[in-house]
Amino acid sequence: MATDWTVRAITRAMLPVLLVLTVIEIGSGLVLGSFEGDLLMYPSLLILVPVTIGTAGNLGSVLAARLSTAFHLGTLSFAPDDETFAGNALATIALALTVFPVVGGGAWLLAVATGGAALAPGTVVLVSSLSGAVLSLLAIVVTALATYVAYQRGLDPDDVVIPVVTNVCDVLGVVVLFGVVKMVV
Amino acid sequence: MMADAVFCPLRYLALTMARWSVAVKAYREGLPALSASLVGGLIAGVVLGGMRSDLQAVEGLLVLVPALLATRGNVYGSLGARIATALHQGLLEPRVSEADGRLLRAVAAAIANGLLASVFAAVVATFALVVLGRPGAGLATFAAIAVVAGLLSGIALATTVVLVVFAGYRRGYNPDTLVGPIVTTAGDVFGMAALLFAVRTVAVLGGS
């Protein structure tokens, strides 16, 4: 194992990355703050925020973990028609198209249950599904880029790619949600 | 090969058997983890939805939310991965009663780093709001909320991660696949609940 289990060694390994990621996440918070008015007006959208951020990050991290493993096993090449990459990219899109409509429906139902939804259920499902579709494509691009950069620099994708991809997808989750809300609502 | 893919997009998109089987396997393995975190995310959303009056009372609080939630995932995900690796290597016994100083130090390091990152988030958020000329509740309020929320969610998450990963490992589950869903689900729920508690506590103590 790379790091000793002392507070100092763990902090030295973790804190610098953690602080950089925190700055990135504040960027996503600033985007969120810029449409706070919409979010406060429509409770279903506010309920959508954590689950959209989380699901976007998870889509990226699941893909990143699978690509990292394939990379370690030597079954991943970086040709654009690589089977492992294309298959996993396809699965990422399919997962997003399965999960995000459920997320939208769930958010609307919970808004109704906790004090009333101001938006029609179709609108919330549309916002969520559209965000999910765009996010899955972005997650694929970000993950492929991060895995490739890690590979070129000789870094272990497990250490670098998963936290970077998860947090970048968190931010993109908010940005895409913002764009879709401004477009649809 | 590159040229083929660029000049013939149809060939790149063609669904070969190999691609299909990779995709089906990835889909089946990915769905449970995503579904677990979906439940946690929606619960966190309900808590956030219930905080509308708090978000209006503490100006700029929403800017802190993604950073605080992500810190929980990053710090306790890393703690979980560390414990999972140690269990695989036989360096750690999956029983709290047999825990040595190492496990305690790993937990202490996670909570300390979580707190540092939370306070740092409060500083960066305050600074960014001032630079952008947007209203903000101020560093003291943000930092107090970050410390209370970081400490509470840290204790809850460290306990959950250790107990669930140990219990799962003893029953024969691979700790590596347990950590992700546990941390994202519990991180969202505990992170948001702790934030709610922190905001209201600080409001009462601060007399605002």
mmCIF file of C-alpha atoms in Angstrom:
data_model
loop_
_atom_site.group_PDB
_atom_site.id
_atom_site.type_symbol
_atom_site.label_atom_id
_atom_site.label_comp_id
_atom_site.label_asym_id
_atom_site.label_seq_id
_atom_site.Cartn_x
_atom_site.Cartn_y
_atom_site.Cartn_z
ATOM 1 C CA MET A 1 0.000 0.000 0.000
ATOM 2 C CA ALA A 2 1.233 3.437 -0.935
ATOM 3 C CA THR A 3 0.443 5.540 2.150
ATOM 4 C CA ASP A 4 1.023 4.713 5.810
ATOM 5 C CA TRP A 5 -1.981 4.882 8.041
ATOM 6 C CA THR A 6 -1.013 8.016 9.910
ATOM 7 C CA VAL A 7 -3.033 11.217 9.955
ATOM 8 C CA ARG A 8 -0.079 13.068 8.471
ATOM 9 C CA ALA A 9 0.572 10.663 5.568
ATOM 10 C CA ILE A 10 -3.117 10.361 4.670
ATOM 11 C CA THR A 11 -3.525 14.146 4.782
ATOM 12 C CA ARG A 12 -0.471 14.660 2.605
ATOM 13 C CA ALA A 13 -1.852 12.236 0.008
ATOM 14 C CA MET A 14 -5.415 13.523 0.089
ATOM 15 C CA LEU A 15 -5.600 17.214 1.023
ATOM 16 C CA PRO A 16 -4.064 18.876 -2.080
ATOM 17 C CA VAL A 17 -6.450 17.077 -4.470
ATOM 18 C CA LEU A 18 -9.325 17.678 -2.067
ATOM 19 C CA LEU A 19 -8.736 21.439 -2.021
ATOM 20 C CA VAL A 20 -8.528 21.648 -5.826
ATOM 21 C CA LEU A 21 -11.769 19.667 -6.135
ATOM 22 C CA THR A 22 -13.392 21.966 -3.556
ATOM 23 C CA VAL A 23 -12.602 25.005 -5.716
ATOM 24 C CA ILE A 24 -14.151 23.241 -8.738
ATOM 25 C CA GLU A 25 -17.264 22.450 -6.697
ATOM 26 C CA ILE A 26 -17.613 26.092 -5.596
ATOM 27 C CA GLY A 27 -17.716 26.893 -9.327
ATOM 28 C CA SER A 28 -20.681 24.565 -9.600
ATOM 29 C CA GLY A 29 -22.224 26.224 -6.527
ATOM 30 C CA LEU A 30 -21.931 29.632 -8.199
ATOM 31 C CA VAL A 31 -23.822 28.337 -11.243
ATOM 32 C CA LEU A 32 -26.444 26.903 -8.884
ATOM 33 C CA GLY A 33 -26.674 30.247 -7.079
ATOM 34 C CA SER A 34 -27.269 32.043 -10.369
ATOM 35 C CA PHE A 35 -30.625 30.293 -10.862
ATOM 36 C CA GLU A 36 -31.570 30.164 -7.198
ATOM 37 C CA GLY A 37 -34.740 32.141 -8.043
ATOM 38 C CA ASP A 38 -36.046 29.377 -10.345
ATOM 39 C CA LEU A 39 -35.086 26.690 -7.840
ATOM 40 C CA LEU A 40 -36.893 28.398 -4.969
ATOM 41 C CA MET A 41 -39.970 28.947 -7.122
ATOM 42 C CA TYR A 42 -40.201 25.321 -8.299
ATOM 43 C CA PRO A 43 -39.607 22.820 -5.449
ATOM 44 C CA SER A 44 -39.400 19.857 -7.888
ATOM 45 C CA LEU A 45 -36.324 21.450 -9.459
ATOM 46 C CA LEU A 46 -34.681 22.008 -6.059
ATOM 47 C CA ILE A 47 -35.307 18.341 -5.227
ATOM 48 C CA LEU A 48 -33.676 17.435 -8.575
ATOM 49 C CA VAL A 49 -30.406 19.210 -7.691
ATOM 50 C CA PRO A 50 -28.613 16.691 -5.404
ATOM 51 C CA VAL A 51 -29.819 13.641 -7.327
ATOM 52 C CA THR A 52 -28.786 15.111 -10.709
ATOM 53 C CA ILE A 53 -25.345 16.067 -9.387
ATOM 54 C CA GLY A 54 -24.922 12.667 -7.748
ATOM 55 C CA THR A 55 -26.143 10.630 -10.709
ATOM 56 C CA ALA A 56 -23.979 12.568 -13.167
ATOM 57 C CA GLY A 57 -20.918 11.987 -10.980
ATOM 58 C CA ASN A 58 -21.820 8.324 -10.609
ATOM 59 C CA LEU A 59 -22.259 7.783 -14.353
ATOM 60 C CA GLY A 60 -18.763 9.164 -14.839
ATOM 61 C CA SER A 61 -17.220 7.233 -11.974
ATOM 62 C CA VAL A 62 -18.757 3.898 -13.030
ATOM 63 C CA LEU A 63 -17.402 4.397 -16.562
ATOM 64 C CA ALA A 64 -14.027 5.584 -15.255
ATOM 65 C CA ALA A 65 -13.704 2.579 -12.933
ATOM 66 C CA ARG A 66 -14.493 0.181 -15.787
ATOM 67 C CA LEU A 67 -12.072 1.855 -18.196
ATOM 68 C CA SER A 68 -9.362 1.903 -15.495
ATOM 69 C CA THR A 69 -9.805 -1.811 -14.879
ATOM 70 C CA ALA A 70 -9.760 -2.572 -18.620
ATOM 71 C CA PHE A 71 -6.645 -0.442 -18.886
ATOM 72 C CA HIS A 72 -4.933 -2.374 -16.054
ATOM 73 C CA LEU A 73 -5.938 -5.688 -17.651
ATOM 74 C CA GLY A 74 -4.531 -4.479 -20.954
ATOM 75 C CA THR A 75 -7.838 -4.887 -22.798
ATOM 76 C CA LEU A 76 -8.258 -1.175 -23.578
ATOM 77 C CA SER A 77 -6.654 0.542 -26.531
ATOM 78 C CA PHE A 78 -7.294 4.183 -27.257
ATOM 79 C CA ALA A 79 -8.539 3.715 -30.802
ATOM 80 C CA PRO A 80 -11.960 5.342 -31.141
ATOM 81 C CA ASP A 81 -13.495 2.093 -32.369
ATOM 82 C CA ASP A 82 -12.135 0.098 -29.425
ATOM 83 C CA GLU A 83 -14.761 -2.475 -28.392
ATOM 84 C CA THR A 84 -14.379 -1.987 -24.644
ATOM 85 C CA PHE A 85 -14.684 1.761 -24.946
ATOM 86 C CA ALA A 86 -17.581 1.742 -27.418
ATOM 87 C CA GLY A 87 -19.496 -0.874 -25.413
ATOM 88 C CA ASN A 88 -19.056 0.980 -22.129
ATOM 89 C CA ALA A 89 -19.980 4.291 -23.736
ATOM 90 C CA LEU A 90 -23.168 2.696 -25.063
ATOM 91 C CA ALA A 91 -23.982 1.319 -21.603
ATOM 92 C CA THR A 92 -23.444 4.793 -20.072
ATOM 93 C CA ILE A 93 -26.008 6.314 -22.451
ATOM 94 C CA ALA A 94 -28.456 3.463 -21.801
ATOM 95 C CA LEU A 95 -28.014 3.835 -18.011
ATOM 96 C CA ALA A 96 -28.663 7.589 -18.220
ATOM 97 C CA LEU A 97 -31.782 7.067 -20.345
ATOM 98 C CA THR A 98 -33.056 4.503 -17.810
ATOM 99 C CA VAL A 99 -32.288 6.374 -14.606
ATOM 100 C CA PHE A 100 -32.983 10.049 -15.361
ATOM 101 C CA PRO A 101 -36.681 9.738 -16.309
ATOM 102 C CA VAL A 102 -37.184 7.874 -12.985
ATOM 103 C CA VAL A 103 -35.281 10.659 -11.207
ATOM 104 C CA GLY A 104 -37.599 13.271 -12.742
ATOM 105 C CA GLY A 105 -40.760 11.356 -11.873
ATOM 106 C CA GLY A 106 -39.492 10.739 -8.343
ATOM 107 C CA ALA A 107 -38.630 14.405 -7.825
ATOM 108 C CA TRP A 108 -42.092 15.496 -8.952
ATOM 109 C CA LEU A 109 -43.849 12.926 -6.723
ATOM 110 C CA LEU A 110 -41.750 13.970 -3.733
ATOM 111 C CA ALA A 111 -42.488 17.652 -4.417
ATOM 112 C CA VAL A 112 -46.215 16.851 -4.417
ATOM 113 C CA ALA A 113 -45.857 14.830 -1.217
ATOM 114 C CA THR A 114 -43.886 17.549 0.586
ATOM 115 C CA GLY A 115 -45.963 20.618 -0.089
ATOM 116 C CA GLY A 116 -46.937 20.808 -3.729
ATOM 117 C CA ALA A 117 -45.261 20.948 -7.137
ATOM 118 C CA ALA A 118 -45.557 24.088 -9.231
ATOM 119 C CA LEU A 119 -44.552 22.365 -12.473
ATOM 120 C CA ALA A 120 -46.380 19.715 -14.515
ATOM 121 C CA PRO A 121 -44.966 16.177 -14.085
ATOM 122 C CA GLY A 122 -44.164 16.041 -17.817
ATOM 123 C CA THR A 123 -41.991 19.172 -17.529
ATOM 124 C CA VAL A 124 -39.971 17.764 -14.621
ATOM 125 C CA VAL A 125 -39.464 14.399 -16.387
ATOM 126 C CA LEU A 126 -38.459 16.264 -19.555
ATOM 127 C CA VAL A 127 -35.946 18.464 -17.676
ATOM 128 C CA SER A 128 -34.451 15.421 -15.988
ATOM 129 C CA SER A 129 -34.344 13.169 -19.085
ATOM 130 C CA LEU A 130 -32.888 15.851 -21.323
ATOM 131 C CA SER A 131 -30.239 16.702 -18.705
ATOM 132 C CA GLY A 132 -29.433 12.996 -18.363
ATOM 133 C CA ALA A 133 -29.014 12.460 -22.102
ATOM 134 C CA VAL A 134 -26.660 15.447 -22.458
ATOM 135 C CA LEU A 135 -24.783 14.491 -19.284
ATOM 136 C CA SER A 136 -24.152 10.921 -20.428
ATOM 137 C CA LEU A 137 -22.472 12.212 -23.599
ATOM 138 C CA LEU A 138 -20.373 14.707 -21.611
ATOM 139 C CA ALA A 139 -19.467 12.019 -19.047
ATOM 140 C CA ILE A 140 -18.133 9.809 -21.861
ATOM 141 C CA VAL A 141 -15.992 12.611 -23.309
ATOM 142 C CA VAL A 142 -14.628 13.695 -19.892
ATOM 143 C CA THR A 143 -13.868 10.121 -18.813
ATOM 144 C CA ALA A 144 -12.163 9.218 -22.085
ATOM 145 C CA LEU A 145 -10.036 12.388 -21.929
ATOM 146 C CA ALA A 146 -9.080 11.929 -18.261
ATOM 147 C CA THR A 147 -8.218 8.244 -18.732
ATOM 148 C CA TYR A 148 -6.148 9.079 -21.804
ATOM 149 C CA VAL A 149 -4.247 11.911 -20.078
ATOM 150 C CA ALA A 150 -3.535 9.683 -17.061
ATOM 151 C CA TYR A 151 -2.307 6.948 -19.403
ATOM 152 C CA GLN A 152 -0.031 9.331 -21.325
ATOM 153 C CA ARG A 153 1.487 10.742 -18.137
ATOM 154 C CA GLY A 154 2.025 7.263 -16.702
ATOM 155 C CA LEU A 155 -0.352 7.884 -13.790
ATOM 156 C CA ASP A 156 -2.493 5.163 -12.255
ATOM 157 C CA PRO A 157 -6.008 5.910 -13.556
ATOM 158 C CA ASP A 158 -7.488 4.553 -10.288
ATOM 159 C CA ASP A 159 -5.868 7.329 -8.241
ATOM 160 C CA VAL A 160 -6.547 10.286 -10.478
ATOM 161 C CA VAL A 161 -9.307 9.627 -12.956
ATOM 162 C CA ILE A 162 -12.163 8.646 -10.629
ATOM 163 C CA PRO A 163 -12.041 11.702 -8.324
ATOM 164 C CA VAL A 164 -11.453 14.098 -11.229
ATOM 165 C CA VAL A 165 -14.219 12.607 -13.378
ATOM 166 C CA THR A 166 -16.692 12.432 -10.476
ATOM 167 C CA ASN A 167 -16.196 16.086 -9.553
ATOM 168 C CA VAL A 168 -16.102 17.409 -13.117
ATOM 169 C CA CYS A 169 -19.340 15.517 -13.819
ATOM 170 C CA ASP A 170 -20.827 17.046 -10.623
ATOM 171 C CA VAL A 171 -20.121 20.496 -12.034
ATOM 172 C CA LEU A 172 -21.388 19.585 -15.496
ATOM 173 C CA GLY A 173 -24.526 18.205 -13.822
ATOM 174 C CA VAL A 174 -25.325 21.664 -12.448
ATOM 175 C CA VAL A 175 -24.359 23.483 -15.658
ATOM 176 C CA VAL A 176 -26.487 21.187 -17.837
ATOM 177 C CA LEU A 177 -29.409 21.358 -15.399
ATOM 178 C CA PHE A 178 -29.143 25.164 -15.522
ATOM 179 C CA GLY A 179 -29.146 25.176 -19.350
ATOM 180 C CA VAL A 180 -32.084 22.780 -19.605
ATOM 181 C CA VAL A 181 -34.143 24.637 -16.963
ATOM 182 C CA LYS A 182 -33.570 27.951 -18.769
ATOM 183 C CA MET A 183 -34.600 26.304 -22.052
ATOM 184 C CA VAL A 184 -37.608 24.254 -20.938
ATOM 185 C CA VAL A 185 -39.154 25.991 -17.915
ATOM 186 C CA MET B 1 -7.617 2.706 -37.995
ATOM 187 C CA MET B 2 -8.003 6.278 -36.797
ATOM 188 C CA ALA B 3 -8.691 7.408 -40.370
ATOM 189 C CA ASP B 4 -11.376 4.770 -40.836
ATOM 190 C CA ALA B 5 -13.145 5.889 -37.703
ATOM 191 C CA VAL B 6 -12.977 9.537 -38.654
ATOM 192 C CA PHE B 7 -14.009 9.186 -42.278
ATOM 193 C CA CYS B 8 -16.576 6.493 -41.793
ATOM 194 C CA PRO B 9 -18.715 7.337 -38.750
ATOM 195 C CA LEU B 10 -21.133 4.557 -39.664
ATOM 196 C CA ARG B 11 -18.433 2.015 -39.096
ATOM 197 C CA TYR B 12 -17.618 3.549 -35.728
ATOM 198 C CA LEU B 13 -21.248 3.385 -34.657
ATOM 199 C CA ALA B 14 -21.814 -0.137 -35.978
ATOM 200 C CA LEU B 15 -23.085 -2.396 -33.254
ATOM 201 C CA THR B 16 -20.830 -5.421 -33.308
ATOM 202 C CA MET B 17 -21.517 -8.449 -31.128
ATOM 203 C CA ALA B 18 -18.457 -7.679 -29.004
ATOM 204 C CA ARG B 19 -19.607 -4.118 -28.330
ATOM 205 C CA TRP B 20 -23.110 -5.295 -27.521
ATOM 206 C CA SER B 21 -21.931 -7.868 -24.971
ATOM 207 C CA VAL B 22 -19.595 -5.338 -23.315
ATOM 208 C CA ALA B 23 -22.478 -2.866 -23.146
ATOM 209 C CA VAL B 24 -24.966 -5.360 -21.693
ATOM 210 C CA LYS B 25 -22.526 -6.444 -18.991
ATOM 211 C CA ALA B 26 -21.637 -2.837 -18.087
ATOM 212 C CA TYR B 27 -25.314 -1.893 -17.967
ATOM 213 C CA ARG B 28 -26.241 -4.787 -15.657
ATOM 214 C CA GLU B 29 -23.346 -4.080 -13.323
ATOM 215 C CA GLY B 30 -23.889 -0.321 -13.295
ATOM 216 C CA LEU B 31 -27.643 -0.213 -12.667
ATOM 217 C CA PRO B 32 -27.719 -1.345 -8.976
ATOM 218 C CA ALA B 33 -25.088 1.213 -7.909
ATOM 219 C CA LEU B 34 -26.879 4.023 -9.750
ATOM 220 C CA SER B 35 -30.258 3.008 -8.337
ATOM 221 C CA ALA B 36 -28.919 2.973 -4.777
ATOM 222 C CA SER B 37 -27.490 6.470 -5.113
ATOM 223 C CA LEU B 38 -30.731 7.636 -6.755
ATOM 224 C CA VAL B 39 -32.662 6.893 -3.549
ATOM 225 C CA GLY B 40 -30.119 8.770 -1.430
ATOM 226 C CA GLY B 41 -30.078 11.675 -3.882
ATOM 227 C CA LEU B 42 -33.851 12.030 -3.829
ATOM 228 C CA ILE B 43 -33.956 11.958 0.000
ATOM 229 C CA ALA B 44 -31.252 14.645 0.032
ATOM 230 C CA GLY B 45 -33.368 16.586 -2.468
ATOM 231 C CA VAL B 46 -36.381 16.488 -0.172
ATOM 232 C CA VAL B 47 -34.243 17.846 2.670
ATOM 233 C CA LEU B 48 -32.934 20.599 0.357
ATOM 234 C CA GLY B 49 -36.510 21.296 -0.783
ATOM 235 C CA GLY B 50 -37.479 21.715 2.872
ATOM 236 C CA MET B 51 -34.672 24.236 3.348
ATOM 237 C CA ARG B 52 -36.126 26.936 1.103
ATOM 238 C CA SER B 53 -36.633 29.353 3.979
ATOM 239 C CA ASP B 54 -33.085 28.645 5.256
ATOM 240 C CA LEU B 55 -31.659 29.257 1.774
ATOM 241 C CA GLN B 56 -33.389 32.639 1.730
ATOM 242 C CA ALA B 57 -32.319 33.484 5.295
ATOM 243 C CA VAL B 58 -28.627 32.589 4.790
ATOM 244 C CA GLU B 59 -27.736 34.366 1.557
ATOM 245 C CA GLY B 60 -25.404 32.451 -0.738
ATOM 246 C CA LEU B 61 -25.793 29.171 1.174
ATOM 247 C CA LEU B 62 -26.698 27.324 -2.038
ATOM 248 C CA VAL B 63 -23.190 28.080 -3.377
ATOM 249 C CA LEU B 64 -21.738 25.920 -0.574
ATOM 250 C CA VAL B 65 -24.035 22.931 -1.122
ATOM 251 C CA PRO B 66 -22.229 21.115 -3.992
ATOM 252 C CA ALA B 67 -18.808 21.548 -2.351
ATOM 253 C CA LEU B 68 -19.996 20.223 1.009
ATOM 254 C CA LEU B 69 -21.748 17.221 -0.559
ATOM 255 C CA ALA B 70 -18.780 16.425 -2.825
ATOM 256 C CA THR B 71 -16.337 16.631 0.094
ATOM 257 C CA ARG B 72 -18.309 13.906 1.885
ATOM 258 C CA GLY B 73 -18.068 11.684 -1.200
ATOM 259 C CA ASN B 74 -14.380 12.381 -1.799
ATOM 260 C CA VAL B 75 -13.172 11.985 1.790
ATOM 261 C CA TYR B 76 -15.269 9.039 2.908
ATOM 262 C CA GLY B 77 -15.016 7.334 -0.489
ATOM 263 C CA SER B 78 -11.265 7.439 -0.009
ATOM 264 C CA LEU B 79 -11.609 6.091 3.565
ATOM 265 C CA GLY B 80 -13.811 3.276 2.268
ATOM 266 C CA ALA B 81 -11.375 2.418 -0.540
ATOM 267 C CA ARG B 82 -8.494 2.385 1.970
ATOM 268 C CA ILE B 83 -10.371 0.036 4.306
ATOM 269 C CA ALA B 84 -11.425 -2.196 1.386
ATOM 270 C CA THR B 85 -7.836 -2.525 0.167
ATOM 271 C CA ALA B 86 -6.580 -3.297 3.693
ATOM 272 C CA LEU B 87 -9.248 -5.995 4.132
ATOM 273 C CA HIS B 88 -8.230 -7.580 0.796
ATOM 274 C CA GLN B 89 -4.592 -7.554 1.874
ATOM 275 C CA GLY B 90 -5.408 -9.030 5.276
ATOM 276 C CA LEU B 91 -3.992 -5.958 7.036
ATOM 277 C CA LEU B 92 -7.229 -5.270 8.854
ATOM 278 C CA GLU B 93 -9.623 -7.540 10.750
ATOM 279 C CA PRO B 94 -13.256 -6.839 9.845
ATOM 280 C CA ARG B 95 -14.305 -6.347 13.480
ATOM 281 C CA VAL B 96 -14.573 -3.054 15.304
ATOM 282 C CA SER B 97 -13.722 -4.803 18.606
ATOM 283 C CA GLU B 98 -10.328 -5.795 17.175
ATOM 284 C CA ALA B 99 -9.641 -2.400 15.614
ATOM 285 C CA ASP B 100 -6.165 -1.061 16.325
ATOM 286 C CA GLY B 101 -4.818 2.459 16.282
ATOM 287 C CA ARG B 102 -4.460 2.395 12.506
ATOM 288 C CA LEU B 103 -8.176 2.290 11.833
ATOM 289 C CA LEU B 104 -8.737 5.079 14.367
ATOM 290 C CA ARG B 105 -6.026 7.175 12.719
ATOM 291 C CA ALA B 106 -7.543 6.631 9.260
ATOM 292 C CA VAL B 107 -10.950 7.738 10.576
ATOM 293 C CA ALA B 108 -9.420 10.731 12.387
ATOM 294 C CA ALA B 109 -7.571 11.733 9.210
ATOM 295 C CA ALA B 110 -10.778 11.500 7.170
ATOM 296 C CA ILE B 111 -12.747 13.668 9.613
ATOM 297 C CA ALA B 112 -9.897 16.203 9.895
ATOM 298 C CA ASN B 113 -9.533 16.456 6.112
ATOM 299 C CA GLY B 114 -13.282 16.712 5.678
ATOM 300 C CA LEU B 115 -13.357 19.604 8.161
ATOM 301 C CA LEU B 116 -10.407 21.369 6.521
ATOM 302 C CA ALA B 117 -11.981 21.084 3.067
ATOM 303 C CA SER B 118 -15.351 22.309 4.400
ATOM 304 C CA VAL B 119 -13.823 25.404 6.005
ATOM 305 C CA PHE B 120 -11.790 25.986 2.848
ATOM 306 C CA ALA B 121 -15.047 25.783 0.845
ATOM 307 C CA ALA B 122 -16.558 28.432 3.165
ATOM 308 C CA VAL B 123 -13.569 30.727 2.551
ATOM 309 C CA VAL B 124 -13.602 30.261 -1.248
ATOM 310 C CA ALA B 125 -17.388 30.702 -1.433
ATOM 311 C CA THR B 126 -17.246 33.925 0.621
ATOM 312 C CA PHE B 127 -14.419 35.262 -1.520
ATOM 313 C CA ALA B 128 -16.147 34.343 -4.805
ATOM 314 C CA LEU B 129 -19.422 35.964 -3.722
ATOM 315 C CA VAL B 130 -17.617 39.186 -2.760
ATOM 316 C CA VAL B 131 -15.682 39.258 -6.063
ATOM 317 C CA LEU B 132 -18.884 38.685 -8.066
ATOM 318 C CA GLY B 133 -20.732 41.292 -6.025
ATOM 319 C CA ARG B 134 -23.407 38.777 -5.030
ATOM 320 C CA PRO B 135 -24.997 38.777 -1.566
ATOM 321 C CA GLY B 136 -23.438 36.410 0.961
ATOM 322 C CA ALA B 137 -24.002 35.749 4.656
ATOM 323 C CA GLY B 138 -20.303 36.276 5.454
ATOM 324 C CA LEU B 139 -17.307 34.158 6.399
ATOM 325 C CA ALA B 140 -18.180 33.646 10.077
ATOM 326 C CA THR B 141 -21.635 32.235 9.283
ATOM 327 C CA PHE B 142 -20.398 30.052 6.403
ATOM 328 C CA ALA B 143 -17.423 28.739 8.387
ATOM 329 C CA ALA B 144 -19.561 27.946 11.441
ATOM 330 C CA ILE B 145 -22.082 26.079 9.260
ATOM 331 C CA ALA B 146 -19.261 24.218 7.470
ATOM 332 C CA VAL B 147 -17.627 23.111 10.751
ATOM 333 C CA VAL B 148 -20.848 21.891 12.397
ATOM 334 C CA ALA B 149 -22.032 20.153 9.206
ATOM 335 C CA GLY B 150 -18.587 18.644 8.525
ATOM 336 C CA LEU B 151 -18.210 17.269 12.037
ATOM 337 C CA LEU B 152 -21.715 15.778 12.281
ATOM 338 C CA SER B 153 -21.756 14.220 8.819
ATOM 339 C CA GLY B 154 -18.159 13.047 9.316
ATOM 340 C CA ILE B 155 -18.962 11.102 12.475
ATOM 341 C CA ALA B 156 -22.093 9.593 10.892
ATOM 342 C CA LEU B 157 -20.348 8.695 7.626
ATOM 343 C CA ALA B 158 -17.164 7.273 9.131
ATOM 344 C CA THR B 159 -19.275 5.051 11.404
ATOM 345 C CA THR B 160 -21.497 3.936 8.510
ATOM 346 C CA VAL B 161 -18.599 3.216 6.144
ATOM 347 C CA VAL B 162 -16.643 1.190 8.714
ATOM 348 C CA LEU B 163 -19.637 -0.795 10.000
ATOM 349 C CA VAL B 164 -21.201 -1.556 6.597
ATOM 350 C CA VAL B 165 -17.912 -2.438 4.869
ATOM 351 C CA PHE B 166 -16.924 -4.714 7.789
ATOM 352 C CA ALA B 167 -20.348 -6.391 7.891
ATOM 353 C CA GLY B 168 -20.399 -6.807 4.099
ATOM 354 C CA TYR B 169 -16.898 -8.270 4.044
ATOM 355 C CA ARG B 170 -17.737 -10.768 6.812
ATOM 356 C CA ARG B 171 -20.714 -11.953 4.712
ATOM 357 C CA GLY B 172 -18.527 -12.432 1.647
ATOM 358 C CA TYR B 173 -19.250 -9.258 -0.350
ATOM 359 C CA ASN B 174 -16.442 -7.529 -2.221
ATOM 360 C CA PRO B 175 -15.815 -4.344 -0.184
ATOM 361 C CA ASP B 176 -14.699 -2.506 -3.353
ATOM 362 C CA THR B 177 -18.183 -2.685 -4.860
ATOM 363 C CA LEU B 178 -19.868 -1.812 -1.542
ATOM 364 C CA VAL B 179 -17.986 1.418 -0.914
ATOM 365 C CA GLY B 180 -19.249 3.440 -3.911
ATOM 366 C CA PRO B 181 -23.014 3.021 -3.398
ATOM 367 C CA ILE B 182 -22.741 3.301 0.421
ATOM 368 C CA VAL B 183 -20.745 6.503 0.311
ATOM 369 C CA THR B 184 -22.849 8.228 -2.353
ATOM 370 C CA THR B 185 -26.138 7.256 -0.693
ATOM 371 C CA ALA B 186 -25.142 7.915 2.930
ATOM 372 C CA GLY B 187 -23.040 10.929 1.885
ATOM 373 C CA ASP B 188 -26.007 12.672 0.268
ATOM 374 C CA VAL B 189 -28.443 11.852 3.080
ATOM 375 C CA PHE B 190 -26.162 12.528 6.069
ATOM 376 C CA GLY B 191 -24.451 15.436 4.295
ATOM 377 C CA MET B 192 -27.723 17.226 3.668
ATOM 378 C CA ALA B 193 -29.258 16.375 7.067
ATOM 379 C CA ALA B 194 -26.120 17.659 8.801
ATOM 380 C CA LEU B 195 -26.264 20.837 6.715
ATOM 381 C CA LEU B 196 -29.886 21.431 7.729
ATOM 382 C CA PHE B 197 -29.041 20.909 11.400
ATOM 383 C CA ALA B 198 -25.947 23.126 11.122
ATOM 384 C CA VAL B 199 -27.787 25.996 9.426
ATOM 385 C CA ARG B 200 -30.531 26.036 12.078
ATOM 386 C CA THR B 201 -28.070 25.658 14.984
ATOM 387 C CA VAL B 202 -25.895 28.488 13.717
ATOM 388 C CA ALA B 203 -28.989 30.641 13.146
ATOM 389 C CA VAL B 204 -30.066 30.096 16.779
ATOM 390 C CA LEU B 205 -26.569 30.600 18.254
ATOM 391 C CA GLY B 206 -25.835 33.577 16.018
ATOM 392 C CA GLY B 207 -29.124 35.167 17.025
ATOM 393 C CA SER B 208 -29.910 35.909 13.397
#
